Structures are given as structure tokens and as C-alpha cells.
PDB file of C-alpha atoms in Angstrom:
ATOM      1  CA  SER A   1       0.321   0.062  -0.214  1.00 81.00           C
ATOM      2  CA  GLN A   2       0.969   3.787  -0.212  1.00 83.00           C
ATOM      3  CA  THR A   3       2.472   5.126   2.012  1.00 89.00           C
ATOM      4  CA  ILE A   4       3.850   9.085   2.881  1.00 92.00           C
ATOM      5  CA  HIS A   5       6.382   9.333   5.277  1.00 93.00           C
ATOM      6  CA  GLN A   6       6.662  13.839   5.991  1.00 93.00           C
ATOM      7  CA  TRP A   7       9.348  14.763   8.154  1.00 91.00           C
ATOM      8  CA  PRO A   8      10.149  16.436  10.346  1.00 92.00           C
ATOM      9  CA  ALA A   9       6.403  16.892  12.820  1.00 90.00           C
ATOM     10  CA  THR A  10       7.450  20.257  14.913  1.00 93.00           C
ATOM     11  CA  LEU A  11      10.578  22.250  13.858  1.00 96.00           C
ATOM     12  CA  VAL A  12      11.802  25.516  15.347  1.00 97.00           C
ATOM     13  CA  GLN A  13      13.848  28.330  13.667  1.00 96.00           C
ATOM     14  CA  PRO A  14      15.640  31.443  14.423  1.00 97.00           C
ATOM     15  CA  VAL A  15      14.559  34.505  11.349  1.00 97.00           C
ATOM     16  CA  GLY A  16      17.428  34.134   8.627  1.00 96.00           C
ATOM     17  CA  SER A  17      18.164  30.740   9.451  1.00 97.00           C
ATOM     18  CA  PRO A  18      17.980  28.047   6.093  1.00 97.00           C
ATOM     19  CA  LEU A  19      14.433  25.342   6.262  1.00 96.00           C
ATOM     20  CA  SER A  20      13.997  21.846   4.394  1.00 96.00           C
ATOM     21  CA  LEU A  21      11.854  20.059   4.950  1.00 96.00           C
ATOM     22  CA  GLU A  22      11.682  16.671   3.862  1.00 96.00           C
ATOM     23  CA  CYS A  23       8.676  14.822   2.485  1.00 96.00           C
ATOM     24  CA  THR A  24       9.027  11.099   0.354  1.00 97.00           C
ATOM     25  CA  VAL A  25       6.316   8.929  -0.910  1.00 95.00           C
ATOM     26  CA  GLU A  26       6.475   4.845  -1.275  1.00 94.00           C
ATOM     27  CA  GLY A  27       4.719   2.313  -2.805  1.00 91.00           C
ATOM     28  CA  THR A  28       3.893   4.292  -6.061  1.00 90.00           C
ATOM     29  CA  SER A  29       5.538   5.178  -9.520  1.00 89.00           C
ATOM     30  CA  ASN A  30       5.666   9.085 -10.412  1.00 90.00           C
ATOM     31  CA  PRO A  31       2.980   9.881  -8.422  1.00 92.00           C
ATOM     32  CA  ASN A  32       2.287  13.949  -8.598  1.00 91.00           C
ATOM     33  CA  LEU A  33       3.771  15.584  -5.421  1.00 94.00           C
ATOM     34  CA  TYR A  34       2.009  18.806  -3.062  1.00 94.00           C
ATOM     35  CA  TRP A  35       3.533  21.479  -0.713  1.00 95.00           C
ATOM     36  CA  TYR A  36       0.902  23.204   1.083  1.00 94.00           C
ATOM     37  CA  ARG A  37       0.161  25.600   3.966  1.00 93.00           C
ATOM     38  CA  GLN A  38      -1.517  26.070   6.371  1.00 86.00           C
ATOM     39  CA  ALA A  39      -2.937  28.532   8.342  1.00 76.00           C
ATOM     40  CA  ALA A  40      -5.595  29.431  10.856  1.00 69.00           C
ATOM     41  CA  GLY A  41      -8.273  30.174   9.254  1.00 65.00           C
ATOM     42  CA  ARG A  42      -7.483  30.264   5.655  1.00 69.00           C
ATOM     43  CA  GLY A  43      -7.199  27.069   4.232  1.00 79.00           C
ATOM     44  CA  LEU A  44      -4.732  24.659   3.451  1.00 87.00           C
ATOM     45  CA  GLN A  45      -2.894  27.480   0.288  1.00 89.00           C
ATOM     46  CA  LEU A  46      -1.086  25.205  -2.078  1.00 90.00           C
ATOM     47  CA  LEU A  47       3.051  26.822  -3.198  1.00 93.00           C
ATOM     48  CA  PHE A  48       3.911  23.608  -5.303  1.00 94.00           C
ATOM     49  CA  TYR A  49       2.878  20.197  -7.350  1.00 91.00           C
ATOM     50  CA  SER A  50       5.433  18.871  -8.622  1.00 93.00           C
ATOM     51  CA  VAL A  51       3.660  16.418 -11.875  1.00 90.00           C
ATOM     52  CA  GLY A  52       7.876  14.211 -12.620  1.00 91.00           C
ATOM     53  CA  ILE A  53      11.637  14.561 -11.835  1.00 93.00           C
ATOM     54  CA  GLY A  54      12.934  18.539 -11.848  1.00 91.00           C
ATOM     55  CA  GLN A  55       9.941  19.992 -12.418  1.00 92.00           C
ATOM     56  CA  ILE A  56       8.209  21.553 -10.064  1.00 93.00           C
ATOM     57  CA  SER A  57       5.641  25.230 -10.659  1.00 91.00           C
ATOM     58  CA  SER A  58       5.263  27.960  -7.966  1.00 89.00           C
ATOM     59  CA  GLU A  59       1.720  28.729  -7.031  1.00 83.00           C
ATOM     60  CA  VAL A  60       2.539  31.906  -5.003  1.00 79.00           C
ATOM     61  CA  PRO A  61       5.145  34.445  -4.611  1.00 71.00           C
ATOM     62  CA  GLN A  62       7.076  33.359  -1.656  1.00 78.00           C
ATOM     63  CA  ASN A  63      10.258  33.095   0.593  1.00 88.00           C
ATOM     64  CA  LEU A  64      10.408  29.408  -0.111  1.00 94.00           C
ATOM     65  CA  SER A  65      11.398  26.758  -3.160  1.00 95.00           C
ATOM     66  CA  ALA A  66      10.951  23.634  -3.625  1.00 96.00           C
ATOM     67  CA  SER A  67      12.500  20.320  -5.842  1.00 96.00           C
ATOM     68  CA  ARG A  68      11.885  17.049  -6.663  1.00 97.00           C
ATOM     69  CA  PRO A  69      15.284  15.080  -6.609  1.00 96.00           C
ATOM     70  CA  GLN A  70      14.368  11.384  -6.672  1.00 95.00           C
ATOM     71  CA  ASP A  71      10.545  10.508  -8.110  1.00 95.00           C
ATOM     72  CA  ARG A  72       8.945   9.474  -4.655  1.00 95.00           C
ATOM     73  CA  GLN A  73      10.605  12.593  -3.095  1.00 96.00           C
ATOM     74  CA  PHE A  74      10.327  16.177  -2.284  1.00 97.00           C
ATOM     75  CA  ILE A  75      11.910  18.846  -0.606  1.00 97.00           C
ATOM     76  CA  LEU A  76      10.406  22.659   0.289  1.00 96.00           C
ATOM     77  CA  SER A  77      13.502  24.943   1.687  1.00 96.00           C
ATOM     78  CA  SER A  78      14.722  28.738   2.236  1.00 95.00           C
ATOM     79  CA  LYS A  79      17.557  29.587   2.354  1.00 95.00           C
ATOM     80  CA  LYS A  80      16.442  33.060   4.488  1.00 95.00           C
ATOM     81  CA  LEU A  81      13.319  32.273   7.332  1.00 95.00           C
ATOM     82  CA  LEU A  82      11.096  35.145   7.844  1.00 94.00           C
ATOM     83  CA  LEU A  83       8.844  34.986  10.801  1.00 93.00           C
ATOM     84  CA  SER A  84       5.891  34.098   8.405  1.00 90.00           C
ATOM     85  CA  ASP A  85       6.827  32.039   7.393  1.00 92.00           C
ATOM     86  CA  SER A  86       5.598  30.399  10.643  1.00 91.00           C
ATOM     87  CA  GLY A  87       2.749  27.826  10.085  1.00 91.00           C
ATOM     88  CA  PHE A  88       1.423  23.591   8.937  1.00 92.00           C
ATOM     89  CA  TYR A  89       3.505  22.810   6.003  1.00 95.00           C
ATOM     90  CA  LEU A  90       1.769  19.411   4.222  1.00 94.00           C
ATOM     91  CA  CYS A  91       3.844  17.405   1.889  1.00 95.00           C
ATOM     92  CA  ALA A  92       0.449  15.242  -0.075  1.00 94.00           C
ATOM     93  CA  TRP A  93       0.607  12.917  -3.160  1.00 93.00           C
ATOM     94  CA  SER A  94      -2.176  11.703  -5.990  1.00 89.00           C
ATOM     95  CA  GLY A  95      -2.330   9.105  -9.046  1.00 83.00           C
ATOM     96  CA  VAL A  96      -2.479  11.483 -12.746  1.00 68.00           C
ATOM     97  CA  THR A  97      -6.125  11.116 -12.718  1.00 64.00           C
ATOM     98  CA  ASN A  98      -5.844  13.401  -9.123  1.00 58.00           C
ATOM     99  CA  TYR A  99      -8.909  10.860  -7.602  1.00 67.00           C
ATOM    100  CA  GLY A 100      -8.079  12.795  -3.796  1.00 77.00           C
ATOM    101  CA  TYR A 101      -5.323  13.405  -2.566  1.00 86.00           C
ATOM    102  CA  THR A 102      -3.235  11.499   0.268  1.00 88.00           C
ATOM    103  CA  PHE A 103      -1.488  14.266   2.737  1.00 90.00           C
ATOM    104  CA  GLY A 104       1.032  12.974   4.746  1.00 91.00           C
ATOM    105  CA  SER A 105       1.758  14.270   8.913  1.00 89.00           C
ATOM    106  CA  GLY A 106       2.427  17.352   8.589  1.00 91.00           C
ATOM    107  CA  THR A 107       5.326  19.998  10.002  1.00 93.00           C
ATOM    108  CA  ARG A 108       4.778  22.562  11.894  1.00 92.00           C
ATOM    109  CA  LEU A 109       7.267  25.387  11.670  1.00 94.00           C
ATOM    110  CA  THR A 110       7.832  28.496  14.497  1.00 94.00           C
ATOM    111  CA  VAL A 111       9.951  30.683  13.226  1.00 95.00           C
ATOM    112  CA  VAL A 112      11.405  32.934  15.803  1.00 96.00           C
TER     113      VAL A 112
ATOM    114  CA  ALA B   1      -9.513  30.988 -11.592  1.00 64.00           C
ATOM    115  CA  GLN B   2     -12.297  28.113  -9.496  1.00 70.00           C
ATOM    116  CA  SER B   3     -12.528  29.001  -5.649  1.00 87.00           C
ATOM    117  CA  VAL B   4     -13.808  27.292  -3.142  1.00 92.00           C
ATOM    118  CA  SER B   5     -16.013  28.563  -0.351  1.00 93.00           C
ATOM    119  CA  GLN B   6     -17.137  27.340   2.756  1.00 94.00           C
ATOM    120  CA  HIS B   7     -19.263  29.660   4.364  1.00 86.00           C
ATOM    121  CA  ASN B   8     -19.444  28.982   8.109  1.00 86.00           C
ATOM    122  CA  HIS B   9     -16.201  29.226   9.789  1.00 89.00           C
ATOM    123  CA  HIS B  10     -16.576  28.524  13.804  1.00 93.00           C
ATOM    124  CA  VAL B  11     -20.240  26.014  15.041  1.00 96.00           C
ATOM    125  CA  ILE B  12     -20.353  25.393  17.747  1.00 97.00           C
ATOM    126  CA  LEU B  13     -23.930  22.659  18.610  1.00 96.00           C
ATOM    127  CA  SER B  14     -24.223  19.946  20.864  1.00 97.00           C
ATOM    128  CA  GLU B  15     -24.417  15.737  20.662  1.00 96.00           C
ATOM    129  CA  ALA B  16     -27.282  14.576  18.827  1.00 96.00           C
ATOM    130  CA  ALA B  17     -27.619  17.784  17.098  1.00 97.00           C
ATOM    131  CA  SER B  18     -27.607  17.533  13.162  1.00 97.00           C
ATOM    132  CA  LEU B  19     -25.289  19.494  11.826  1.00 97.00           C
ATOM    133  CA  GLU B  20     -24.960  20.483   7.986  1.00 97.00           C
ATOM    134  CA  LEU B  21     -22.009  22.381   6.877  1.00 97.00           C
ATOM    135  CA  GLY B  22     -21.951  24.601   3.641  1.00 96.00           C
ATOM    136  CA  CYS B  23     -19.153  24.407   0.121  1.00 96.00           C
ATOM    137  CA  ASN B  24     -19.927  25.572  -3.015  1.00 96.00           C
ATOM    138  CA  TYR B  25     -17.567  26.696  -5.560  1.00 94.00           C
ATOM    139  CA  SER B  26     -16.980  28.414  -8.599  1.00 92.00           C
ATOM    140  CA  TYR B  27     -16.113  26.723 -12.035  1.00 85.00           C
ATOM    141  CA  GLY B  28     -18.708  25.657 -14.278  1.00 80.00           C
ATOM    142  CA  GLY B  29     -16.825  22.303 -15.659  1.00 85.00           C
ATOM    143  CA  THR B  30     -16.517  18.547 -14.754  1.00 87.00           C
ATOM    144  CA  VAL B  31     -15.663  18.223 -11.103  1.00 90.00           C
ATOM    145  CA  ASN B  32     -14.485  15.555  -8.553  1.00 91.00           C
ATOM    146  CA  LEU B  33     -15.244  17.280  -5.098  1.00 94.00           C
ATOM    147  CA  PHE B  34     -14.374  16.205  -1.560  1.00 94.00           C
ATOM    148  CA  TRP B  35     -14.470  16.609   1.962  1.00 96.00           C
ATOM    149  CA  TYR B  36     -11.312  16.325   4.404  1.00 94.00           C
ATOM    150  CA  VAL B  37     -11.160  16.514   7.345  1.00 94.00           C
ATOM    151  CA  GLN B  38      -8.418  17.426  10.058  1.00 91.00           C
ATOM    152  CA  TYR B  39      -9.080  15.671  14.142  1.00 92.00           C
ATOM    153  CA  PRO B  40      -7.245  18.007  17.627  1.00 87.00           C
ATOM    154  CA  GLY B  41      -3.734  16.921  16.809  1.00 81.00           C
ATOM    155  CA  GLN B  42      -3.537  14.690  13.861  1.00 83.00           C
ATOM    156  CA  HIS B  43      -3.293  15.010   9.742  1.00 81.00           C
ATOM    157  CA  LEU B  44      -5.757  15.637   7.473  1.00 87.00           C
ATOM    158  CA  GLN B  45      -8.228  12.950   7.066  1.00 88.00           C
ATOM    159  CA  LEU B  46     -10.011  12.433   3.654  1.00 90.00           C
ATOM    160  CA  LEU B  47     -14.161  11.956   4.650  1.00 94.00           C
ATOM    161  CA  LEU B  48     -15.856  11.419   1.233  1.00 94.00           C
ATOM    162  CA  LYS B  49     -15.795  12.240  -2.130  1.00 92.00           C
ATOM    163  CA  TYR B  50     -17.656  12.112  -5.462  1.00 93.00           C
ATOM    164  CA  PHE B  51     -16.274  11.264  -8.951  1.00 90.00           C
ATOM    165  CA  SER B  52     -19.808  10.777 -10.716  1.00 88.00           C
ATOM    166  CA  GLY B  53     -22.721   8.655 -10.355  1.00 91.00           C
ATOM    167  CA  ASP B  54     -25.054   9.449  -7.541  1.00 94.00           C
ATOM    168  CA  PRO B  55     -24.633  12.577  -5.603  1.00 95.00           C
ATOM    169  CA  LEU B  56     -25.519  11.388  -2.814  1.00 96.00           C
ATOM    170  CA  VAL B  57     -22.352  10.664  -1.381  1.00 96.00           C
ATOM    171  CA  LYS B  58     -21.929   8.219   2.195  1.00 95.00           C
ATOM    172  CA  GLY B  59     -18.220   8.925   4.089  1.00 92.00           C
ATOM    173  CA  ILE B  60     -16.979   7.578   7.003  1.00 91.00           C
ATOM    174  CA  LYS B  61     -18.099   8.205  10.675  1.00 93.00           C
ATOM    175  CA  GLY B  62     -22.065   8.733   9.714  1.00 95.00           C
ATOM    176  CA  PHE B  63     -21.782  12.053   7.300  1.00 97.00           C
ATOM    177  CA  GLU B  64     -22.892  12.554   3.757  1.00 97.00           C
ATOM    178  CA  ALA B  65     -22.880  15.108   0.747  1.00 97.00           C
ATOM    179  CA  GLU B  66     -24.933  16.128  -1.406  1.00 97.00           C
ATOM    180  CA  PHE B  67     -23.670  17.243  -4.945  1.00 96.00           C
ATOM    181  CA  ILE B  68     -26.422  20.500  -5.890  1.00 95.00           C
ATOM    182  CA  LYS B  69     -24.963  20.528  -9.234  1.00 92.00           C
ATOM    183  CA  SER B  70     -27.103  23.683 -10.199  1.00 93.00           C
ATOM    184  CA  LYS B  71     -25.930  25.427  -7.051  1.00 94.00           C
ATOM    185  CA  PHE B  72     -22.505  24.332  -7.684  1.00 95.00           C
ATOM    186  CA  SER B  73     -22.627  23.123  -3.935  1.00 96.00           C
ATOM    187  CA  PHE B  74     -21.249  20.090  -1.952  1.00 97.00           C
ATOM    188  CA  ASN B  75     -23.145  20.482   1.825  1.00 97.00           C
ATOM    189  CA  LEU B  76     -21.893  18.652   4.001  1.00 97.00           C
ATOM    190  CA  ARG B  77     -24.408  16.766   6.536  1.00 97.00           C
ATOM    191  CA  LYS B  78     -24.218  14.079  10.044  1.00 97.00           C
ATOM    192  CA  PRO B  79     -27.597  13.722  11.585  1.00 97.00           C
ATOM    193  CA  SER B  80     -26.738  13.199  15.242  1.00 97.00           C
ATOM    194  CA  VAL B  81     -23.241  14.681  16.178  1.00 97.00           C
ATOM    195  CA  GLN B  82     -20.736  13.248  19.074  1.00 96.00           C
ATOM    196  CA  TRP B  83     -17.741  15.196  20.726  1.00 96.00           C
ATOM    197  CA  SER B  84     -15.664  12.938  19.148  1.00 96.00           C
ATOM    198  CA  ASP B  85     -17.177  14.753  15.412  1.00 97.00           C
ATOM    199  CA  THR B  86     -15.435  17.985  16.846  1.00 97.00           C
ATOM    200  CA  ALA B  87     -12.323  18.420  14.366  1.00 96.00           C
ATOM    201  CA  GLU B  88     -11.785  20.951  11.232  1.00 94.00           C
ATOM    202  CA  TYR B  89     -13.305  20.460   8.441  1.00 96.00           C
ATOM    203  CA  PHE B  90     -12.295  21.703   5.033  1.00 94.00           C
ATOM    204  CA  CYS B  91     -14.670  20.931   1.328  1.00 95.00           C
ATOM    205  CA  ALA B  92     -11.627  20.973  -1.588  1.00 93.00           C
ATOM    206  CA  VAL B  93     -12.017  20.487  -5.874  1.00 92.00           C
ATOM    207  CA  THR B  94     -10.433  19.176  -8.580  1.00 88.00           C
ATOM    208  CA  ALA B  95     -12.128  20.164 -11.902  1.00 85.00           C
ATOM    209  CA  LYS B  96     -11.285  18.812 -15.498  1.00 81.00           C
ATOM    210  CA  THR B  97      -9.578  20.637 -18.279  1.00 77.00           C
ATOM    211  CA  THR B  98      -9.445  19.343 -21.765  1.00 75.00           C
ATOM    212  CA  ASP B  99      -6.410  16.950 -20.653  1.00 70.00           C
ATOM    213  CA  SER B 100      -6.099  16.725 -17.660  1.00 72.00           C
ATOM    214  CA  TRP B 101      -7.341  17.841 -13.962  1.00 73.00           C
ATOM    215  CA  GLY B 102      -5.706  20.511 -11.821  1.00 77.00           C
ATOM    216  CA  LYS B 103      -5.044  20.877  -8.538  1.00 82.00           C
ATOM    217  CA  LEU B 104      -7.120  20.392  -4.995  1.00 87.00           C
ATOM    218  CA  GLN B 105      -8.573  23.222  -4.277  1.00 89.00           C
ATOM    219  CA  PHE B 106      -9.631  23.646  -0.622  1.00 91.00           C
ATOM    220  CA  GLY B 107     -11.935  25.989   1.307  1.00 92.00           C
ATOM    221  CA  ALA B 108     -10.770  27.285   3.967  1.00 90.00           C
ATOM    222  CA  GLY B 109     -11.790  25.516   6.744  1.00 92.00           C
ATOM    223  CA  THR B 110     -14.631  24.990   9.410  1.00 94.00           C
ATOM    224  CA  GLN B 111     -14.102  24.665  12.694  1.00 94.00           C
ATOM    225  CA  VAL B 112     -17.186  22.567  14.299  1.00 97.00           C
ATOM    226  CA  VAL B 113     -17.029  22.725  18.303  1.00 97.00           C
ATOM    227  CA  VAL B 114     -19.557  19.454  20.026  1.00 97.00           C
ATOM    228  CA  THR B 115     -19.839  20.642  22.967  1.00 95.00           C
ATOM    229  CA  PRO B 116     -21.066  16.854  25.406  1.00 90.00           C
TER     230      PRO B 116
END
């Protein structure tokens, strides 16, 4: 069966420090991969999605970037964190038919 | 661009009361519709989904949703809620384009609190 792993679960980082959040999917190949940010009262905002290795699309301008170095690995990064980057980050995957997404357990990022 | 609207941001109700959460979307073409739930401290999980066929969809834990195409709505219902239904509920839509499906767009979410 397919599983999605996301880590770390919680992260506290100082302003200006780098960020790397990792997400991996098992049990499937060539998944569509997504990074969402969840903010209180604002639902889930799609940040990046990828339909293949090295293919990254950004939905909103921001301080973050994403990379897909392997088929089932999706990384969210920042060179210098801002206070406004604090939030709950969710990774998700779907098949090409988009019959629903499966979400990881999320990373709570606090920038101090 | 498509959008998803959830009418209530915060709902408080007593156990055994009925629950209905509104969801409207803006896309006029073919859509797949979803309700996700996030219980306190847990990750987002699928409650139910509609792709085609019977517009009344039954999900887990006694929830159901009705797709009304003419109203662009996909409201979530439960006849009698329990304290364990306290959670945040998200409506989501993906729309079909010429040759593929678009990304999943979420509503802002509704925080539901069920009091004993």
C-alpha cells in the first residue's frame, strides 16, 4: 500500500536560518506531489506541485522553494526564513487521475 | 480561476444536534468534490468524495454530502453529531481541464466544536 512520510513533525527555527522539509512517498511510482501551507482560518494554500522529477510549479510568490530530486521525494526549502513563514506545512501525493490526495502528517514550523 | 467557499468558519453545537456545513465552488465544468477532516492533533484525512453517479455520497462516521450541480454546492451533513466529531472540516474541489485534472483547491475550513 502507498504511504507518505513527512518530517520533522515540529521545527523551531530562528529568522534568517535555512529550512529543509522532506517528504517521501512509498508504494507508488510517478506520483503528483504537492506542498500546502495551512494557516488558521485560511484553509490550505497550495505552494508547489510537481508532476515529475525536476518539474516544479509554484502557485504563489514567496520565500520558499521546492525540489524533486527523486521520483518519490519532494523537498521544501528556504535559504533565509522569515517570521511570516511560520505555519503548518503539509505534503500530499496523488495519482495522475487526481482521485483524491493523500496527505502527510505535517510539519509545524515556528520561526522565532 | 476556480474557488471554494465554506460559509461557516466556526460552528458550535451540542451532542445529538444535526450538522450541515455549506460548500460552494465556482467552476462550471466537470469537478471532483471532496470533504476532508482534521481531528485535533491528527493529520488531514478524507471523509468522503464525489466523482460521478448518485449525487448523495456517504462517507465514514455517518457523514454524507449532496452534490447539487445547479447550485454548485456540496454540503456536508450528519444527522446527529458526537463529541468526537469536534474537528476542522475542509471542502475541496478539483476541476477537469481540456486534457487533465487541476490541482485540489481547498476552502478556508470550518472549525466544528461539539459540546457534551
